[in-house]
Short mmCIF file of C-alpha atoms in Angstrom, two decimals:
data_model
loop_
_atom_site.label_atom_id
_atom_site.label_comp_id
_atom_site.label_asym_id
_atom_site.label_seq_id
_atom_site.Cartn_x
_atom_site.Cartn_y
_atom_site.Cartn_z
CA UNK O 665 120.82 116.16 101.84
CA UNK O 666 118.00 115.33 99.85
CA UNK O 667 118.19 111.44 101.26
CA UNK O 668 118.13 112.87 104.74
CA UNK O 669 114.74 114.78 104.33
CA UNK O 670 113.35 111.78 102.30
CA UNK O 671 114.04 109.66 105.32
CA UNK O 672 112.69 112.11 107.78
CA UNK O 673 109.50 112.29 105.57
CA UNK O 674 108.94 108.77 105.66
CA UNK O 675 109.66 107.67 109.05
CA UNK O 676 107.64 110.73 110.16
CA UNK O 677 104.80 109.38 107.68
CA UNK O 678 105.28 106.45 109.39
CA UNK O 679 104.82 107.82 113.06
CA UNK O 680 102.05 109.69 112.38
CA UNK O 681 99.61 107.08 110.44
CA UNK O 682 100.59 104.33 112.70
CA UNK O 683 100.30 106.27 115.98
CA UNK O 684 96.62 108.58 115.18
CA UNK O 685 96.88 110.91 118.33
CA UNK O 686 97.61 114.58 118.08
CA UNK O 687 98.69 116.25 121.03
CA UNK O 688 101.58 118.08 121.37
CA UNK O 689 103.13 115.67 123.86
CA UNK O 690 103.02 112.61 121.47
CA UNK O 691 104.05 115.00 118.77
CA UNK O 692 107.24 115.95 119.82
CA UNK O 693 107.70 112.50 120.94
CA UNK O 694 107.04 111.46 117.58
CA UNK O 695 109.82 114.33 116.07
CA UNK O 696 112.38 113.72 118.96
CA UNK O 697 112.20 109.81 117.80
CA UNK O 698 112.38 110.72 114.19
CA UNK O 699 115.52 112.64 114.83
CA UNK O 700 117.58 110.08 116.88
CA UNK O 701 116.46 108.00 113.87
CA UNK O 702 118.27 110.18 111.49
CA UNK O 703 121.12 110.82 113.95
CA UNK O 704 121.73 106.81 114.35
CA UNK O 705 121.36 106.03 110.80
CA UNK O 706 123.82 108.92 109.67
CA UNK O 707 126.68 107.25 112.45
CA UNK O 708 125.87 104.26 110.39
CA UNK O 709 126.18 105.75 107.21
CA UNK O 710 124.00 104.38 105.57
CA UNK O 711 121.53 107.26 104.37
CA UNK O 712 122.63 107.49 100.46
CA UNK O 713 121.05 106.67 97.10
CA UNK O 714 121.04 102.74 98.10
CA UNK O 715 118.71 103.40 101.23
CA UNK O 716 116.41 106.19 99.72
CA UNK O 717 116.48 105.70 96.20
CA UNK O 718 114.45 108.76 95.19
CA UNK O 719 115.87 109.02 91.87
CA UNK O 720 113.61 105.73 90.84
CA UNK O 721 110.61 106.86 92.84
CA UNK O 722 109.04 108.44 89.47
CA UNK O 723 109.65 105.16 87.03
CA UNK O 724 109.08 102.54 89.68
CA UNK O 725 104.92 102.55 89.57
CA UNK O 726 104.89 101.73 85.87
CA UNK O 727 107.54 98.54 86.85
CA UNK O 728 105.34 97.77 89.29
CA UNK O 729 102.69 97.14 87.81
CA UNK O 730 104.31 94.71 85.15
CA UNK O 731 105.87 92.94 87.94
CA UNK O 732 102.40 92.29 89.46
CA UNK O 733 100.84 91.09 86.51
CA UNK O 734 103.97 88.81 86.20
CA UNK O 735 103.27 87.41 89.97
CA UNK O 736 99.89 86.73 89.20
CA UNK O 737 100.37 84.73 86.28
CA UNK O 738 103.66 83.18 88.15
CA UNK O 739 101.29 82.20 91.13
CA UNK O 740 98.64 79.92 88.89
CA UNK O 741 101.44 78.43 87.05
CA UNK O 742 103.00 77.33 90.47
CA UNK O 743 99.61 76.67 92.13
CA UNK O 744 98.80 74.45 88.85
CA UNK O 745 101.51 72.46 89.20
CA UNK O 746 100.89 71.71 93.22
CA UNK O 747 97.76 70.15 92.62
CA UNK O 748 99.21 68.23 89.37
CA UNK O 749 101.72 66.55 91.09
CA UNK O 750 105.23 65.92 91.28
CA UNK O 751 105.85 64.12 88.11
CA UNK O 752 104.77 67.42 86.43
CA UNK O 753 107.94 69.53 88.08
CA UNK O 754 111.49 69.61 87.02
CA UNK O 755 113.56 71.72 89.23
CA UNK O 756 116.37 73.23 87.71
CA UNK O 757 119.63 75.28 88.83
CA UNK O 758 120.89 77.45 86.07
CA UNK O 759 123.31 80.76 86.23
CA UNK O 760 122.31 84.12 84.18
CA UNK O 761 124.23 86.61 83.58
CA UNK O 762 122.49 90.03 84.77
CA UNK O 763 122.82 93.39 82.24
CA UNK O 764 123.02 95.80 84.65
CA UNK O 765 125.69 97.89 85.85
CA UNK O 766 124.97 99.01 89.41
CA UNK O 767 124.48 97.18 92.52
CA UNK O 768 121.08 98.45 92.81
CA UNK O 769 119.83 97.32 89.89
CA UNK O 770 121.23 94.21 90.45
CA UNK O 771 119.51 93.97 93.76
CA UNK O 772 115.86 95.26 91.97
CA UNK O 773 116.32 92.29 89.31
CA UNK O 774 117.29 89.96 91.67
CA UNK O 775 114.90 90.49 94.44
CA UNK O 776 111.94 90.40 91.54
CA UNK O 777 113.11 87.00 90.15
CA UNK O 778 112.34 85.95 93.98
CA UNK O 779 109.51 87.81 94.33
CA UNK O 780 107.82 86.09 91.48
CA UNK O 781 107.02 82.48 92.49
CA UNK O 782 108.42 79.65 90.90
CA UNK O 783 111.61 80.71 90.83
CA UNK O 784 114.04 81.92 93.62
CA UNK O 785 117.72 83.49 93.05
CA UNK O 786 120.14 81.60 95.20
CA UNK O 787 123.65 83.42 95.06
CA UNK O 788 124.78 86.64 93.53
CA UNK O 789 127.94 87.39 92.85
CA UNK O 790 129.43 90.20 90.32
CA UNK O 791 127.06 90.09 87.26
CA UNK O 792 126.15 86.07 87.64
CA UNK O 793 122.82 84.82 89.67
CA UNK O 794 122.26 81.48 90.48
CA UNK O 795 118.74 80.55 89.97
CA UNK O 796 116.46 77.65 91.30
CA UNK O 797 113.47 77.83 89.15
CA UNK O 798 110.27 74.93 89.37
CA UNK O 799 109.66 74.33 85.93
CA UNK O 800 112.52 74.21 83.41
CA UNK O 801 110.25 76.80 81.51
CA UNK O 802 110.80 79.52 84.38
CA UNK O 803 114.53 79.55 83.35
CA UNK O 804 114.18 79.71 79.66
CA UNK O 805 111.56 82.70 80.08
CA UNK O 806 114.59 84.43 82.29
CA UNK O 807 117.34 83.76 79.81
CA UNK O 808 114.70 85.05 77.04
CA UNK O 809 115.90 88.41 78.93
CA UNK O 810 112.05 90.45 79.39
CA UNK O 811 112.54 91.18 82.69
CA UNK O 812 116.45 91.99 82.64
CA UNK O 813 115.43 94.01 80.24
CA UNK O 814 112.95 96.13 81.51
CA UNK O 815 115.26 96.29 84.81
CA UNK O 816 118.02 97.24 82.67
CA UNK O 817 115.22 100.35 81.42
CA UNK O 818 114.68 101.16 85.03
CA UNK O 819 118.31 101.25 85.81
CA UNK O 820 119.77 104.08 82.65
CA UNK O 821 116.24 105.88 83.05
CA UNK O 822 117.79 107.19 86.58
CA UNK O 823 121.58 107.70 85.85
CA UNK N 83 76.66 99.79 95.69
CA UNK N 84 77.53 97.92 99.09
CA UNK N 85 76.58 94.70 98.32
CA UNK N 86 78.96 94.76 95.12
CA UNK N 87 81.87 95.54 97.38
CA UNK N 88 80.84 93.23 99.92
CA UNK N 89 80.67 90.56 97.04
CA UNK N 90 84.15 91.58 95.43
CA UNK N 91 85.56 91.52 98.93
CA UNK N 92 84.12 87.86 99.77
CA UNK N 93 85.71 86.65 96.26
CA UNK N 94 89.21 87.82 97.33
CA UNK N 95 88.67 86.22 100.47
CA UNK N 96 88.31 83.27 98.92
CA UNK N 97 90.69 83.31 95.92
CA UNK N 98 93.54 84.61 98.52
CA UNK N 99 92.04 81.39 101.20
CA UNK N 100 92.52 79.21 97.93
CA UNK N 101 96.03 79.98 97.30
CA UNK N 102 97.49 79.73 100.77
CA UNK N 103 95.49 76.29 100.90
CA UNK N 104 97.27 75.27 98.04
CA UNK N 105 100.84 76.58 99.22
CA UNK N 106 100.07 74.86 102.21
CA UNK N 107 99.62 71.42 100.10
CA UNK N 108 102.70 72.34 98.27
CA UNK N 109 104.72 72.32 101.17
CA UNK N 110 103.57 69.41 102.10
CA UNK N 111 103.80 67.67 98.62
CA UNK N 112 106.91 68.68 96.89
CA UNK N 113 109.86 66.69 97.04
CA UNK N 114 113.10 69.11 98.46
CA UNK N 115 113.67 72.32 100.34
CA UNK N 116 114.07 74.18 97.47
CA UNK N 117 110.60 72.92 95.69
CA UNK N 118 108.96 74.17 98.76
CA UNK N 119 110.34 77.15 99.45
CA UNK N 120 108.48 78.41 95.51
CA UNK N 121 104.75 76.83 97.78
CA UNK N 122 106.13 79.01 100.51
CA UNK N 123 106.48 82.12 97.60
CA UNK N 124 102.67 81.39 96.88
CA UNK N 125 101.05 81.87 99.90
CA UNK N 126 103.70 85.12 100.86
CA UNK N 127 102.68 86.99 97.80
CA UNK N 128 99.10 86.53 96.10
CA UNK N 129 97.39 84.61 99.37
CA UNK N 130 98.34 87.34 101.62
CA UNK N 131 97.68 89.65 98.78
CA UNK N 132 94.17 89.19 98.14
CA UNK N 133 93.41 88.43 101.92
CA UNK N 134 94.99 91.79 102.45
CA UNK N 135 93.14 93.77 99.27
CA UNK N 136 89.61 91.72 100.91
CA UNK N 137 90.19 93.32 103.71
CA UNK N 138 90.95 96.33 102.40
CA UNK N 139 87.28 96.56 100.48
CA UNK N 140 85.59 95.79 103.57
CA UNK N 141 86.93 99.69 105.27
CA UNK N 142 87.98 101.25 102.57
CA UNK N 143 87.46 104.89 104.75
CA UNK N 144 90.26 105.08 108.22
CA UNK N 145 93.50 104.41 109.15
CA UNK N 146 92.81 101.01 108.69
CA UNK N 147 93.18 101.21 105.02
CA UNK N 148 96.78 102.48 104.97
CA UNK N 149 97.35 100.17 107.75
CA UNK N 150 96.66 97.27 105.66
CA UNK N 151 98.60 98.52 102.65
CA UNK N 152 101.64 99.13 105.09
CA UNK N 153 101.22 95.10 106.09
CA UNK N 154 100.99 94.64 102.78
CA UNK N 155 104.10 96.40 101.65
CA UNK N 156 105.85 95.09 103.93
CA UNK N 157 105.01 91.20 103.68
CA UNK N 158 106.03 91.76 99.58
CA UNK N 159 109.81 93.60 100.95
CA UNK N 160 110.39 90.71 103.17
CA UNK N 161 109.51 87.77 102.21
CA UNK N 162 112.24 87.35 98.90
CA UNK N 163 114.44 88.68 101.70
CA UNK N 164 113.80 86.18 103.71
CA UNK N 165 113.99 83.00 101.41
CA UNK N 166 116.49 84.68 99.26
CA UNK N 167 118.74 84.80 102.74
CA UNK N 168 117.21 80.85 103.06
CA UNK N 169 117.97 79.55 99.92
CA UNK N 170 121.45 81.07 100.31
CA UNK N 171 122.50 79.80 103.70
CA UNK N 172 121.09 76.28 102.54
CA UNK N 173 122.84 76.11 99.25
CA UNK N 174 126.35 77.23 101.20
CA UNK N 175 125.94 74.65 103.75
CA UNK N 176 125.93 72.14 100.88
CA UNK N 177 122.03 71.10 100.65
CA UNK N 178 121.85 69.77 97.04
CA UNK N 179 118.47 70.33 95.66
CA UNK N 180 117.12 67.36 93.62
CA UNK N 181 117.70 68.34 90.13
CA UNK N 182 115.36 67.59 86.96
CA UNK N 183 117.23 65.65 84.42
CA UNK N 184 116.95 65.51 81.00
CA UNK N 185 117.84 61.70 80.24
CA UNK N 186 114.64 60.32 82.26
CA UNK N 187 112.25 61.00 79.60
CA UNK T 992 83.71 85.02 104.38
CA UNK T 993 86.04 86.41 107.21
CA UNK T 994 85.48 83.02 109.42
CA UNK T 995 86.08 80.98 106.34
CA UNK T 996 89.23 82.73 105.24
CA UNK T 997 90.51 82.57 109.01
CA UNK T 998 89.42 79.06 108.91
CA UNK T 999 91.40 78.48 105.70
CA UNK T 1000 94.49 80.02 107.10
CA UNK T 1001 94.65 77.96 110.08
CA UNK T 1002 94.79 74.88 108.29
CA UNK T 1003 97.60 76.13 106.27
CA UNK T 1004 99.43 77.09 109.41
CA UNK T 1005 98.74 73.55 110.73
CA UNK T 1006 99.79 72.41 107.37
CA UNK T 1007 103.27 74.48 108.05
CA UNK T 1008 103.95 72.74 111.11
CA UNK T 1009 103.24 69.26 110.22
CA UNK T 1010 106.26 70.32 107.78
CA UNK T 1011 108.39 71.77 110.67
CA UNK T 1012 107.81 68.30 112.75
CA UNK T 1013 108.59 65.95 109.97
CA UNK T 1014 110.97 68.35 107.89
CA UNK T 1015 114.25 66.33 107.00
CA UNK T 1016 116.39 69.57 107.09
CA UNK T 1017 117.10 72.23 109.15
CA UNK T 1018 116.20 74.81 106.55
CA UNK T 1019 112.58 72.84 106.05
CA UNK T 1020 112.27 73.78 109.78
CA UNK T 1021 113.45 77.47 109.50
CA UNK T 1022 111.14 77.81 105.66
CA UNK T 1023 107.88 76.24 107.57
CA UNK T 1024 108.53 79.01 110.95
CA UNK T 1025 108.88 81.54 108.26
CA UNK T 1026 105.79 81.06 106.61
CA UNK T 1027 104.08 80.35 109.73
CA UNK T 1028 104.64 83.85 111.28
CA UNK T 1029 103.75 85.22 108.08
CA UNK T 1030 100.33 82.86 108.33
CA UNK T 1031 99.95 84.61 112.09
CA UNK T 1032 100.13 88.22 110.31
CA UNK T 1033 97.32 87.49 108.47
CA UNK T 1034 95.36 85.66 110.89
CA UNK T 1035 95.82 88.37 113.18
CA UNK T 1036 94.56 90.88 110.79
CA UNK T 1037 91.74 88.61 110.08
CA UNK T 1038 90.59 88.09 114.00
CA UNK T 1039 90.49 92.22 114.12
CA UNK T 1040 87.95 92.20 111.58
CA UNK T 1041 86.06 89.34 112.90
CA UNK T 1042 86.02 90.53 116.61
CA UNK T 1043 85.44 94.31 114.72
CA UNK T 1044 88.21 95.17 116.58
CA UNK T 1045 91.31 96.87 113.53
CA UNK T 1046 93.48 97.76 116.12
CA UNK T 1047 94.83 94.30 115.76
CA UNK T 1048 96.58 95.82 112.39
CA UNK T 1049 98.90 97.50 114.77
CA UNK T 1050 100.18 93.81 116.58
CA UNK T 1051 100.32 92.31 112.85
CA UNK T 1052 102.46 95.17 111.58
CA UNK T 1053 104.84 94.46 114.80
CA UNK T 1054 104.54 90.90 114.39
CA UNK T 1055 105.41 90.99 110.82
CA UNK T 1056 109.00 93.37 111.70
CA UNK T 1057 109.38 90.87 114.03
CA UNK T 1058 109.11 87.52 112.50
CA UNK T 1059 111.70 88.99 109.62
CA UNK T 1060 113.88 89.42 112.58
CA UNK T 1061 113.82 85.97 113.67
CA UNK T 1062 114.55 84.61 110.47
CA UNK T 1063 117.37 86.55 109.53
CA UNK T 1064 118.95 86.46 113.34
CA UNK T 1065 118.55 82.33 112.39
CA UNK T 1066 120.09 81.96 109.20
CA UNK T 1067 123.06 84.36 110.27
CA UNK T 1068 123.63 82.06 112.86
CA UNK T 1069 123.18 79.42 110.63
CA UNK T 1070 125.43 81.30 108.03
CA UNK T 1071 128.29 82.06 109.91
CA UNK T 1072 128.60 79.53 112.87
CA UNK T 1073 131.66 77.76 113.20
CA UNK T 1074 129.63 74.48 112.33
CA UNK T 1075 129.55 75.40 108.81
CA UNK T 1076 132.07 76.20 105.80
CA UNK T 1077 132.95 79.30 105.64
CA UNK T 1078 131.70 82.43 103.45
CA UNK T 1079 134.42 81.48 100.61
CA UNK T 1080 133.96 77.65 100.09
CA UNK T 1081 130.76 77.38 97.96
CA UNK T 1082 130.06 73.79 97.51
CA UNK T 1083 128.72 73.55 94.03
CA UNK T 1084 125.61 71.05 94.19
CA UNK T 1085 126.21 67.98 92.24
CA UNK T 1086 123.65 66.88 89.53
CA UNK T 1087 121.56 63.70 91.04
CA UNK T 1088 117.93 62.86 91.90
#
């Protein structure tokens, strides 16, 4: 239940800033659409804690802002080594072994190892991620574990 | 008071113009798909970034704010979709990225 | 600044399809469209403020739902076309340069 009126919350956030008009006809436009919304997505079934995780929503700011400083610094590292040339890469494919125990925080350790340039997380399958990293550097800062672990944080704060 | 903002927005501008330029050389520059698709990962996440924040200093009142934060939110969900879903099909399909090895050196 | 910055990001999205013309693979091709629909999303965005015109945010926000469209509809295609192995056989890249 709580999922549902999450998701009606934000798609009706949604409607409202993008549209900016408030009479009553685009209103209950705007509520009729929200509601077939809900209706398809609950034939789907796929309103649960993977599609509106609001259990994270109060320890995800704090990760988020680690994970942007680690972009930025990601982002010159990568941009340094464009203009330096290609003798200055070495591309390497390497599998990890992620800590966590859910799908979901899989997914969230995953999708940030993309997110951060330089390196890019090919495959996942059970606990193993195949990662193509730039520098040979990007891997061994993975495999020194800070970000699985602070996934890993993010993941038992919410069970 | 303005002309600070307008100055902080112009150096965004600028630093965010910077790094798709050089994500743009990368692509052109680095040796495989894979190489490239990290240039790509530049320009996706702090170019558009600081274009985006820029932008955002230059109205910071309206709609147009949250607009902009919703573009940005948005371009950061779907881009390590995107080339996660890209480096996936291309690695299935059997494209072998150039690998760094050890024994050159 | 704005014409500079919109100046700046049409170079890169010339830049992208230079790669999309000459790129060996099929997934250089599909990487250089991706990043130049995400290059139009900010250009559009940009031309609003230049022409003082921010309604444009409202195109770039559908043009950004739809370029993630396109690439995914692609690479499924791509994925799981009869053309290529299926889902199971992973072929393990071999180490050469």
């Amino acid at each position: 239940m709580k999922h549902t009126i999450s998701l009606s919350l934000t798609l009706g956030a949604f409607w409202l800033l993008n549209s900016d008009h408030n009479t009553p006809l685009i209103l209950s436009l705007g509520v009729v659409s929200v509601a077939f919304v809900i209706y398809l997505t609950h034939r789907m079934d796929v309103v649960d804690h993977e599609s509106q995780p609001v259990h994270l929503t109060a320890k995800l700011p704090g990760y988020y802002v680690w994970l942007g400083k680690e972009i930025i610094l990601a982002n010159i590292s990568v941009v340094k080594h464009v203009w330096l040339g290609n003798q200055t890469i070495s591309p390497t494919l390497a599998t990890l072994v992620a800590s966590q125990e859910t799908d979901m925080g899989r997914v969230i350790y995953a999708t940030s190892i993309t997110l951060t340039p330089g390196t890019v997380a090919v495959d996942l399958a059970g606990d193993q991620i195949i990662v193509h990293a730039l520098l040979r550097e990007n891997i061994e800062a993975l495999e020194a574990g800070e970000m699985d672990r602070r996934v890993k944080l993010l993941e038992d704060s919410c069970l | 008071m303005d002309s600070v903002i307008e100055f902080a927005s112009a150096l965004c501008l600028l630093t965010g113009s910077f790094f798709c330029l050089s994500g743009g050389i990368g692509i052109i520059r680095f040796p495989d798909f894979y190489t490239r698709m990290h240039a790509v990962g530049v320009t996706d996440t702090l170019g558009a970034g600081m274009i985006l924040v820029g932008l955002m200093l230059l109205r910071p009142e309206s709609l147009v704010l949250i607009k902009l934060i919703m573009i940005l939110l948005m371009t950061l969900f779907i881009s390590p979709t995107a080339s996660h879903a890209l480096a996936k099909a291309a690695l299935r399909s059997g494209c072998a990225p150039l690998l760094y090895r050890k024994d050159k050196e | 600044m704005l014409i500079a910055a919109t100046l700046a990001i049409l170079v890169v999205m010339a830049l992208a399809i230079a790669r999309g013309v000459m790129g060996p693979t099929l997934y250089d091709r599909i990487l250089a469209v991706n990043m130049f629909g995400t290059k139009t999303v900010l250009l559009i965005s940009l031309l609003g403020f230049v022409m003082g015109r921010p309604e444009f945010l409202d195109i770039a926000i559908v043009y950004a739902l739809i370029n993630f469209l396109s690439v995914i509809g692609v690479l499924h295609y791509s994925e799981y076309s009869e053309l290529k192995p299926g889902p199971g056989e992973i072929e393990r890249p071999r180490k050469e340069s």
